[in-house]
Coordinates of C-alpha atoms in Angstrom, one line a residue:
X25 CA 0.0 0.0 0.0
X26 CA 2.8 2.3 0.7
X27 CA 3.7 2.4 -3.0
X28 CA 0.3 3.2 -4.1
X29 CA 0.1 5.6 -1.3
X30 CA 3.7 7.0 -2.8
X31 CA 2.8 6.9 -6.6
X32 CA -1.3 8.3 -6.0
X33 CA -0.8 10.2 -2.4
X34 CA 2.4 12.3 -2.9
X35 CA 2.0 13.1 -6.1
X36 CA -1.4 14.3 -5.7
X37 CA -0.5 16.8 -2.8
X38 CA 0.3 20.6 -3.5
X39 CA -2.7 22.1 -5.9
X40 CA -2.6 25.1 -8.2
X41 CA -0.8 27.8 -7.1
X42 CA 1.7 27.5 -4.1
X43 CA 0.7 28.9 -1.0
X44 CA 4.0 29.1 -0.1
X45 CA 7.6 29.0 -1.7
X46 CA 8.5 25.0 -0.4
X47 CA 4.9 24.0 -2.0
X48 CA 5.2 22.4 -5.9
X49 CA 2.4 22.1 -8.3
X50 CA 1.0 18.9 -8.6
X51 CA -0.8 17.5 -11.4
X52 CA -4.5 17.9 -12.1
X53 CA -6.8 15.1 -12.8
X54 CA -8.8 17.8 -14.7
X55 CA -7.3 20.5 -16.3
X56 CA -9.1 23.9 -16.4
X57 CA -9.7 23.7 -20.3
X58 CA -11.9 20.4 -19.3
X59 CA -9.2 18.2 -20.3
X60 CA -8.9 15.1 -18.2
X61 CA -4.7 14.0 -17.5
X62 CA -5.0 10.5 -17.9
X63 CA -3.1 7.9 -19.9
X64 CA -3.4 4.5 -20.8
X65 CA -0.5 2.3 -20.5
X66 CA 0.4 -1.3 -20.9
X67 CA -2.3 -2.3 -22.5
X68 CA -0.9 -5.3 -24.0
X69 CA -3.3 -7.4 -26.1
X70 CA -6.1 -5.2 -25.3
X71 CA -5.0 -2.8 -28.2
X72 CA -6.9 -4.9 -31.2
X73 CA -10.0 -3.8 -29.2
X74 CA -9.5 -0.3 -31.0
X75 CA -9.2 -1.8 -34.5
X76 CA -12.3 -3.5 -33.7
X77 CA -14.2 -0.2 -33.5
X78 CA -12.1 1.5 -36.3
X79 CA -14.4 4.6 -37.1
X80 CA -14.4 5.9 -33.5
X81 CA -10.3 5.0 -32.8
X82 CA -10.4 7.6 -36.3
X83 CA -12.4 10.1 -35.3
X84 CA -10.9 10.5 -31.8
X85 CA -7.3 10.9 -33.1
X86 CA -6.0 14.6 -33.7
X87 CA -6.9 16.6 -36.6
X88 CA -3.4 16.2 -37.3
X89 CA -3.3 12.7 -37.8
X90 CA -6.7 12.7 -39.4
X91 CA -5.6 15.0 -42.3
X92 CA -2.4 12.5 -42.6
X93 CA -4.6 8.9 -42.5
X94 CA -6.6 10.7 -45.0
X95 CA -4.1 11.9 -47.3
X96 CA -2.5 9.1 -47.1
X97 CA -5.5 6.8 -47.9
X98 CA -6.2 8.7 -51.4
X99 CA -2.5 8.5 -52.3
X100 CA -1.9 5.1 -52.0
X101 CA -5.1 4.3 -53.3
X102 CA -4.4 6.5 -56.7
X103 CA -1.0 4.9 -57.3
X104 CA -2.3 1.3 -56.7
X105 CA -5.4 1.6 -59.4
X106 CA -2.9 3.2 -61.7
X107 CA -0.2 0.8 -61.2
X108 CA -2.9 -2.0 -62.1
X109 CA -3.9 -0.1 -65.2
X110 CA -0.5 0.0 -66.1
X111 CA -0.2 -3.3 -65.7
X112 CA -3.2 -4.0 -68.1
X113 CA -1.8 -2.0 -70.9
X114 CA 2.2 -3.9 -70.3
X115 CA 0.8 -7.0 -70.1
X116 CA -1.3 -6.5 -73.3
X117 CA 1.5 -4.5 -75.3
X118 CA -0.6 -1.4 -75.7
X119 CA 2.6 0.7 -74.6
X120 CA 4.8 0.1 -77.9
X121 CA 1.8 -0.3 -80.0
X122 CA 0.6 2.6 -82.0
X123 CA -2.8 3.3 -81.1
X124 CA -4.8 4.2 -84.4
X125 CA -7.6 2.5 -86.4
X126 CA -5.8 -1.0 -86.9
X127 CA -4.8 -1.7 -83.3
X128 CA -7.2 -1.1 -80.6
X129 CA -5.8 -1.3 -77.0
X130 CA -7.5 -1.9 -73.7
X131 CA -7.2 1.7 -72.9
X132 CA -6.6 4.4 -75.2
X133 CA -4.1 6.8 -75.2
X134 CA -2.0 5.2 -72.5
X135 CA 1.8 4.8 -73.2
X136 CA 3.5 5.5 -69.1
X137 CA 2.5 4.9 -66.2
X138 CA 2.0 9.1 -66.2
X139 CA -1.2 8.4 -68.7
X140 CA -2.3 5.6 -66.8
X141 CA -2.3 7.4 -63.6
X142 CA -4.2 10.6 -65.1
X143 CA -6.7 8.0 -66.8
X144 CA -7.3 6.4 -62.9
X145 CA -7.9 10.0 -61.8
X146 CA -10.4 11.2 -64.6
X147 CA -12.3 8.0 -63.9
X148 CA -12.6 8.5 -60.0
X149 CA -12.9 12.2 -60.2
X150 CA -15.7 11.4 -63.5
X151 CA -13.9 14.0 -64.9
X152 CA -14.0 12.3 -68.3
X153 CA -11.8 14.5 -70.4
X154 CA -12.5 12.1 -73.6
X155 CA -9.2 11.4 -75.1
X156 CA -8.4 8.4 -72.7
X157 CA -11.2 5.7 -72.4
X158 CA -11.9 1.8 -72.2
X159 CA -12.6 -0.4 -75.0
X160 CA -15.0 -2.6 -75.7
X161 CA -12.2 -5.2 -76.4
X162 CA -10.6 -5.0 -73.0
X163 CA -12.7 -7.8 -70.3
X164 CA -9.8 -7.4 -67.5
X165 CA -10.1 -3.0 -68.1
X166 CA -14.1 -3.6 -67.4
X167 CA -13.8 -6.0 -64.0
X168 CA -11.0 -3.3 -63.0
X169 CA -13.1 -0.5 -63.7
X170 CA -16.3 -1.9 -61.6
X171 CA -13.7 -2.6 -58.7
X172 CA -12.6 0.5 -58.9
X173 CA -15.9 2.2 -58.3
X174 CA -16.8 -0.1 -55.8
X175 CA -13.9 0.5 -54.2
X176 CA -13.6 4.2 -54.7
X177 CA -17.6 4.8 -53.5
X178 CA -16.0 2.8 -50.1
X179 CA -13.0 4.6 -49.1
X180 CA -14.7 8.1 -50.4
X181 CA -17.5 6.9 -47.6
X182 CA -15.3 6.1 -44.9
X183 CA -13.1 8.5 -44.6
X184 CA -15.2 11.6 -45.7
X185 CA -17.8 10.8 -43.1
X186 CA -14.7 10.7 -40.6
X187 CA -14.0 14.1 -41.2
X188 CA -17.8 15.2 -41.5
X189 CA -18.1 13.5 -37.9
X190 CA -15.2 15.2 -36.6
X191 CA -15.8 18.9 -38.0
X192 CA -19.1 18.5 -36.8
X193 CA -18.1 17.5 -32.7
X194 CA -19.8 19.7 -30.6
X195 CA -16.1 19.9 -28.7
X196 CA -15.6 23.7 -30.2
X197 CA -19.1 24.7 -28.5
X198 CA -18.1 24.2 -25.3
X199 CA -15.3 26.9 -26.1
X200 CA -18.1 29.6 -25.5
X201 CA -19.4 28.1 -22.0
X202 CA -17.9 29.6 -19.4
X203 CA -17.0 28.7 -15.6
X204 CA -15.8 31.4 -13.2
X205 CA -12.0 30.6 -12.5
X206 CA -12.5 30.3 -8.9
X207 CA -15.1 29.2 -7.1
X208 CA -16.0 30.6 -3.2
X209 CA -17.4 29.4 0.4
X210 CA -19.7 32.5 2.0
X211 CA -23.3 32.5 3.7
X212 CA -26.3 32.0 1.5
X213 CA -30.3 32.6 3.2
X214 CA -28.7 31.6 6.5
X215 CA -26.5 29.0 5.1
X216 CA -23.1 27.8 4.3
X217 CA -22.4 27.3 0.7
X218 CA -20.1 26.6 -1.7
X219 CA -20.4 28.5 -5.5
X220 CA -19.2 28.9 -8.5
X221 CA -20.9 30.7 -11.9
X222 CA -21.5 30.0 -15.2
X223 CA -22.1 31.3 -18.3
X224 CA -23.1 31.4 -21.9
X225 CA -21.1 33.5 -24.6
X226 CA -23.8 32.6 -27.4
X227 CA -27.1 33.9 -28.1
X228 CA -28.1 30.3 -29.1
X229 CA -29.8 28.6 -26.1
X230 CA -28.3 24.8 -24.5
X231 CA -31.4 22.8 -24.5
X232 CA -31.6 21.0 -21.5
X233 CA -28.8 21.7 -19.2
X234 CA -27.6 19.9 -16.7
X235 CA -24.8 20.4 -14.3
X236 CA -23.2 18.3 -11.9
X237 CA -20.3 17.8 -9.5
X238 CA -17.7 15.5 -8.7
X239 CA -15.3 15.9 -5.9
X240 CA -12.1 13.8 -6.6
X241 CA -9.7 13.3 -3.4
X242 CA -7.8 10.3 -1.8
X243 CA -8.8 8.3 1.0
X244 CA -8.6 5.4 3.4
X245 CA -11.3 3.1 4.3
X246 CA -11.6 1.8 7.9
X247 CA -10.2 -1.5 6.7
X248 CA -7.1 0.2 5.8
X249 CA -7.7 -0.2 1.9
X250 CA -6.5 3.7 0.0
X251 CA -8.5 4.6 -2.5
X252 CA -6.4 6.9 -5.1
X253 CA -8.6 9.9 -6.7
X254 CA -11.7 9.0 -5.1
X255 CA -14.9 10.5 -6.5
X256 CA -18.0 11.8 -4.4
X257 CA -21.2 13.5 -5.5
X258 CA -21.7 17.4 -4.8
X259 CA -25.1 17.5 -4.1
X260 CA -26.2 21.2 -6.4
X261 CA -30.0 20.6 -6.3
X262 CA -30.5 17.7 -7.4
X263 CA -33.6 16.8 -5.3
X264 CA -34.9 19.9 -6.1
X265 CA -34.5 20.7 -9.4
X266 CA -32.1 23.0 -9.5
X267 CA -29.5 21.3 -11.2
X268 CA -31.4 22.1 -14.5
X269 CA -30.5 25.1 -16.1
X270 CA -32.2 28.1 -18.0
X271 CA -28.5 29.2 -19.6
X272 CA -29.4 32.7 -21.0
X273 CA -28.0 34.5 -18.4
X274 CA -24.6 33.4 -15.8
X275 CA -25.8 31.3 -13.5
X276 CA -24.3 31.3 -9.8
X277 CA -24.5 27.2 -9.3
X278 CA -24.6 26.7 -5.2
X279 CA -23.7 23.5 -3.1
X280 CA -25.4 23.8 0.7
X281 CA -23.2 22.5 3.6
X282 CA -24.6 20.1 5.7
X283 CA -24.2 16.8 7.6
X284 CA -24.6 15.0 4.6
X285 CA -22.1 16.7 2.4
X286 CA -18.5 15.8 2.3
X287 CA -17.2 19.3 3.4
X288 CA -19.6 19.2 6.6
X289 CA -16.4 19.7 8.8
X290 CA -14.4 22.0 6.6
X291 CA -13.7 25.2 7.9
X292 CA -11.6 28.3 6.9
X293 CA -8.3 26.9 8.7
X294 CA -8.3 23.3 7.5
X295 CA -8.5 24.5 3.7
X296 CA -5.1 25.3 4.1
X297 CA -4.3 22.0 4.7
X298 CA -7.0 20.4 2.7
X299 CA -6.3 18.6 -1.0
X300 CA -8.9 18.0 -3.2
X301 CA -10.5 19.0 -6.6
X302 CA -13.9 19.3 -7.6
X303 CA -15.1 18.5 -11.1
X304 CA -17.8 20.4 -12.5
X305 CA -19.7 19.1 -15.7
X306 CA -22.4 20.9 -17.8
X307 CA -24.1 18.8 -20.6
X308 CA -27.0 20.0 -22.6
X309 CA -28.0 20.1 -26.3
X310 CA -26.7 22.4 -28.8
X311 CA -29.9 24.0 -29.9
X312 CA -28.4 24.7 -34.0
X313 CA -27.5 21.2 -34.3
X314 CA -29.0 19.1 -31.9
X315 CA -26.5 17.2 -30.3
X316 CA -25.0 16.5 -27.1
X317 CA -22.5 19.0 -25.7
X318 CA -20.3 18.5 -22.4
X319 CA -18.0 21.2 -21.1
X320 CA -15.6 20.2 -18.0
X321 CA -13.4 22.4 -15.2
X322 CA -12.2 22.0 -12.0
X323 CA -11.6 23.6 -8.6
X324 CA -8.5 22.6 -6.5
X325 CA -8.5 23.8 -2.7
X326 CA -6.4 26.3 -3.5
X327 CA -9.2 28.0 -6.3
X328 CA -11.8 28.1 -3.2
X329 CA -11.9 31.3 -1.5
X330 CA -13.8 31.6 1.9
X331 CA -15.7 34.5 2.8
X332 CA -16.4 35.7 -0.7
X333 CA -19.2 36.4 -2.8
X334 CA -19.2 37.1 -7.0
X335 CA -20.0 40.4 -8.2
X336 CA -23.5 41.5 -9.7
X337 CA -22.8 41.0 -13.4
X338 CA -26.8 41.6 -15.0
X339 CA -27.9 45.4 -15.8
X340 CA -31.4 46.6 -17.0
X341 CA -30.9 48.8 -20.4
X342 CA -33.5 50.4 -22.3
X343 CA -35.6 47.6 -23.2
X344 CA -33.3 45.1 -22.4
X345 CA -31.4 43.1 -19.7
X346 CA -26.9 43.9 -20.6
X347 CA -24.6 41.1 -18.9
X348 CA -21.2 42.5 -18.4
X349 CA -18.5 39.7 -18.6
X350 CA -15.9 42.6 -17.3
X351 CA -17.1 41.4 -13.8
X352 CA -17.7 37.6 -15.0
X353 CA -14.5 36.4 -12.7
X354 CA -14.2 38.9 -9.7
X355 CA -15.3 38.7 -6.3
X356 CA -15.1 40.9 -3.0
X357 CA -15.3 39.9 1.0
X358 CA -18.2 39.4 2.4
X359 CA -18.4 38.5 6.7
X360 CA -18.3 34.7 6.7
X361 CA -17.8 32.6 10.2
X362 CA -14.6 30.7 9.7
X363 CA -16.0 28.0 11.4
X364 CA -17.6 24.2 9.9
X365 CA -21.0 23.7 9.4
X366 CA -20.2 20.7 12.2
X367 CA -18.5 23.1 14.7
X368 CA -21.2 25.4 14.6
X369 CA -24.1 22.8 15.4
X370 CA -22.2 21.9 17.8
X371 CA -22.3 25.1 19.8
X372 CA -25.5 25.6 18.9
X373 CA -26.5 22.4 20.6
X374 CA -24.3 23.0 24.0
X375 CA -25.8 26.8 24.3
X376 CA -29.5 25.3 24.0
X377 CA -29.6 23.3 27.4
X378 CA -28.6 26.3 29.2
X379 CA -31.9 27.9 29.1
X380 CA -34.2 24.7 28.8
X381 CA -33.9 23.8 32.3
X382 CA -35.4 27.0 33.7
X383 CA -38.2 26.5 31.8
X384 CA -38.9 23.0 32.7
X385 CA -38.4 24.5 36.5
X386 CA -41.5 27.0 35.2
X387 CA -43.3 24.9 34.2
X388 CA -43.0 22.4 36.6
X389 CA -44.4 24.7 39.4
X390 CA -46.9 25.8 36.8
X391 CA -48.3 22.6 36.5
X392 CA -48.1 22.1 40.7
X393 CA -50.1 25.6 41.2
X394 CA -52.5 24.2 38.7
X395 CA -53.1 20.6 40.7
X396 CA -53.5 22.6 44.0
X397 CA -56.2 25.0 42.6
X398 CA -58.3 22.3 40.9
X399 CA -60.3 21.6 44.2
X400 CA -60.9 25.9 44.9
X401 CA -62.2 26.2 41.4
X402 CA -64.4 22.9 41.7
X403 CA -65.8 24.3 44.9
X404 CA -66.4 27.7 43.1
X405 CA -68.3 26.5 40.3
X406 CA -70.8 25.0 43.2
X407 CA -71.4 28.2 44.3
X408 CA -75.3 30.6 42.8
X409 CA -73.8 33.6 40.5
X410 CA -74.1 36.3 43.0
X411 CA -71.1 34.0 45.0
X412 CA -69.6 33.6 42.1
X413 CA -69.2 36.8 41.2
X414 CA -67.7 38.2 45.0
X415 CA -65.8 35.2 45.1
X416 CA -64.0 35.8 42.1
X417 CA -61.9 39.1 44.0
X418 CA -60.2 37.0 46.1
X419 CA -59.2 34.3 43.2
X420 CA -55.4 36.0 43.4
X421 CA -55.2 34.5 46.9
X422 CA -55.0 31.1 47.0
X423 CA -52.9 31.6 43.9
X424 CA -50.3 33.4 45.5
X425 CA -50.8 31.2 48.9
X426 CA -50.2 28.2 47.3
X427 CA -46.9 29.5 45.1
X428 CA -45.8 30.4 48.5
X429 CA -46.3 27.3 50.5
X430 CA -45.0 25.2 47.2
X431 CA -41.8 27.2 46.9
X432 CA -41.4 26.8 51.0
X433 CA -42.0 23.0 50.7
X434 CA -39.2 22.7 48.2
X435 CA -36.7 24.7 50.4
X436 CA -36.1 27.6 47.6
X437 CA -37.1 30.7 49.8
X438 CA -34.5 33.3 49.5
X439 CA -33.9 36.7 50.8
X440 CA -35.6 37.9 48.0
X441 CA -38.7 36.0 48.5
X442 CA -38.8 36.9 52.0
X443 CA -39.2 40.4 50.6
X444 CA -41.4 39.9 48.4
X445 CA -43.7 37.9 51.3
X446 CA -43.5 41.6 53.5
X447 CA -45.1 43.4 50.0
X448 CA -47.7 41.1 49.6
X449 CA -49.1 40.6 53.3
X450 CA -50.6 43.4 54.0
X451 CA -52.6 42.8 50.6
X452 CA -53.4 39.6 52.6
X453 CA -54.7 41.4 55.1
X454 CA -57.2 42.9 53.1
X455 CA -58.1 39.8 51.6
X456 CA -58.6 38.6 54.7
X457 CA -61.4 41.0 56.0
X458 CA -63.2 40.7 52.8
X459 CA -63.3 36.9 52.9
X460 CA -64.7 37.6 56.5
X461 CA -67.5 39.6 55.2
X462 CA -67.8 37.1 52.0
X463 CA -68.5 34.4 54.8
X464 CA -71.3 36.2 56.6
X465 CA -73.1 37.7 53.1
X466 CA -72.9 33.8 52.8
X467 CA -74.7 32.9 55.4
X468 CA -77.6 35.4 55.2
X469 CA -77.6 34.2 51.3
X470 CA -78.0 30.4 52.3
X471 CA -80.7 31.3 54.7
X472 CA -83.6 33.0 52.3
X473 CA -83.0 30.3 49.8
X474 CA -84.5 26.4 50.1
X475 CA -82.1 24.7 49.1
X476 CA -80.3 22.6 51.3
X477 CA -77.0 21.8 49.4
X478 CA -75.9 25.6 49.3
X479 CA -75.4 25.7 53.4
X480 CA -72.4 22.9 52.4
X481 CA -71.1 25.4 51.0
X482 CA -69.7 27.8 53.4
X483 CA -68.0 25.5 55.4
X484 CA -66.1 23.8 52.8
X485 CA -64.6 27.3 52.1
X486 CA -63.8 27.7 55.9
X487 CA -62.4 24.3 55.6
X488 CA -60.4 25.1 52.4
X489 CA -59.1 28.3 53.6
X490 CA -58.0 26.7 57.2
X491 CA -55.8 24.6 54.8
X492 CA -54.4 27.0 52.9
X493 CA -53.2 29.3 56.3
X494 CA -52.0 25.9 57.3
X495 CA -49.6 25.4 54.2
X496 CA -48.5 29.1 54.9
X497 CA -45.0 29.7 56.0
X498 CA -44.9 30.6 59.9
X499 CA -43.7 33.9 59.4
X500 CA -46.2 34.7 57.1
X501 CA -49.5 33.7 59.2
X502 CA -47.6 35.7 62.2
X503 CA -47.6 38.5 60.0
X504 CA -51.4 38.1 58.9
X505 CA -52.7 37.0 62.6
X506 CA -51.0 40.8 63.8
X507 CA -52.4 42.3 60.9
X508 CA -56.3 40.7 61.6
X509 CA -55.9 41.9 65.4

């Protein structure tokens, strides 16, 4: 592993320009221009397999080597027919015969291998100049002649639609798709991203773009195995469609941070010591000719900048909408936390339980004020209307009582609350002498009526309200007994 570790891993360390004067360049799998550094080596037998698929092996090579296969094709082929036509006349004795009304040769008017190489070219060209031509006492000039059209028809086929096929790659249109040269890290609605823009020099629309991302770096698996150039999907909208592009305009092309992309726990310090590359592809059609069009970059940690943002590049015009390339490329500071997606949640998550338990401790007590009241209000929905009504003055008591005796069960009383008991008592007071008078307005209520339930009634709120002094702290019902005499 150490020598694929050595030939992949070492190699594939410093990216794009050095940070610093001891870093080299290393090699790109992807070069900006969208071509891809790789080579194919010692292939062995495996090389017939290109011979096998002889039309594509031509029309990948270089248009140098094109233009030579196909020169070379014609030439040989124009000196073999004429070197067999040649061959006709020798063998017949047409070249020392004079050619006139009593001898009649296979072809006339061919004495050198110069005339027979002219009459090979008028025939395939069907130029047909008329002073060389085939006789009708020449069999072996007429099978020559249908082999060479056949043959002629073939090779004109072949390599003609090679060059058709290869003038006709939609390689060239990619020259006019652009790709900022460096793409950037900054907050988008509330959320880390990573960008990068695109653009389309034509007026001619790509039907059907598409972009996607690639992010090629090295690892090692658990098990120990190293992966060399390991490639991981960039997530860029798929799921939501935004990975389809309208290309009439640049395009800013955005790639959220979060848990499940693979720069989660990148932050602005370990870019410095990050290496990777990211791959972006667009594909769509070419909307003149129809077919299929793919233009390639990349991005290597060193062409990411964090805490930037690109530059407004659309302006409204009279009547229309101007796009000014000028700015295509630049970019300007915007305040970006240096800190991962990861490190943040984290903080977020160890701030959050300092405040969560003081509510449960609110809530909590809520909910024991709320049990201890149940039995007041049930005994004061018992009570006629007019009861109701005086009763409902001293609903704050029992409230406050209770929040007192609760927080004096629990042991929680403090200075402060001590304070706050002196404040409130001599509201108890107060409340004391109207529940006095409550309880004999009571009594003289019970009395006129006939029903017998209602004279219940006023003792179950002596009752309740002998519980609730009891639950009182000590210094508070001291405080309330001096203030009653």
């Amino acid at each position: 592993m150490s020598v694929v570790c050595r030939k992949f891993g070492d190699e594939y360390q410093a990216v794009g320009p050095a940070r610093s004067g001891t870093r080299r360049e290393r090699q790109r799998f992807v070069d900006k221009n969208g071509r891809c550094n790789v080579q194919h080596g010692n292939l062995g037998g495996e090389s017939s397999r290109y011979l096998s698929d002889l039309f594509t092996t031509l029309v990948d090579l270089k248009w140098r080597w094109n233009l030579l296969i196909f020169l070379l094709t014609y030439t040989i082929a124009w000196l073999v027919m004429a070197s067999m036509w040649w061959g006709i006349a020798y063998l017949r004795g047409d070249l020392h015969q004079p050619h006139d009304d009593a001898y009649s040769p296979c072809v006339a008017n061919v004495y050198n291998f110069p005339s027979a190489f002219l009459f090979f070219i008028e025939t395939e060209a069907t130029i047909g100049y008329g002073h060389r031509y085939i006789t009708e006492r020449c069999p072996e000039g007429i099978v020559l002649f249908l082999f060479q059209s056949l043959l002629g028809s073939i090779v004109d086929a072949f390599l003609i639609g090679c060059m058709f096929i290869k003038m006709s790659q939609p390689k060239k249109r990619a020259e006019t798709l652009m790709f900022s040269r460096a793409a950037v890290i900054s907050q988008r609605d509330g959320k880390l991203c990573l960008m990068f823009r695109v653009g389309n020099l034509r007026n001619s629309h790509m039907v059907s773009a598409q972009i996607r991302c690639k992010l090629i770096k090295s690892r090692q698996t658990p098990e120990g195995e190293f992966l060399p150039l390991d490639q991981c999907e960039l997530d860029v909208g798929f799921g939501t469609g935004a990975d389809q592009l309208f290309l009439v305009s640049p395009l800013t092309i955005c790639h959220e941070i979060n848990s499940k992309s693979p720069f989660f726990c990148l932050s602005q310090r370990s870019l410095r010591s990050e290496q990777f590359e990211i791959v972006v592809i667009l594909e769509g059609i070419v909307e003149t000719t129809g077919m299929t069009c793919q233009a390639r970059t990349s991005y290597t940690e060193d062409e990411v900048l964090w805490g930037h943002r690109f530059l407004p590049v659309m302006s409204l015009e009279d009547g229309f909408f101007r796009v000014d390339y000028s700015q295509f490329h630049a970019t300007f500071e915007v305040p970006t936390p240096p800190y991962s997606v990861k490190e943040q949640e984290e903080n977020l998550s160890l701030s959050s339980p300092l405040i969560s338990p003081v509510d449960n401790n609110k809530t909590r007590r809520e909910q024991v004020c709320s049990f201890d009241c149940i039995d007041i209000t049930g005994e004061k929905n018992k009570l006629p209307v007019k009861l109701q009504k005086i009763s409902s003055r001293k609903e704050d008591l029992p409230t406050i009582a209770l929040k007192m005796s609760s927080s004096n069960a629990e042991k929680t009383c403090s200075t402060g609350d001590l304070l706050k008991i002196q404040e409130i008592s001599p509201i108890f007071g107060d409340d004391k002498i109207q529940l006095n008078t409550l309880k004999i307005n009571t009594k003289a209520l019970t009395q006129s009526t006939s029903n017998l339930e209602l004279q219940k009634k006023p003792s179950s709120m002596r009752t309740l309200e002998m519980k609730l002094e009891d639950n009182l702290p000590a210094k508070l019902r001291k405080m309330n007994s001096d203030r009653l005499s």
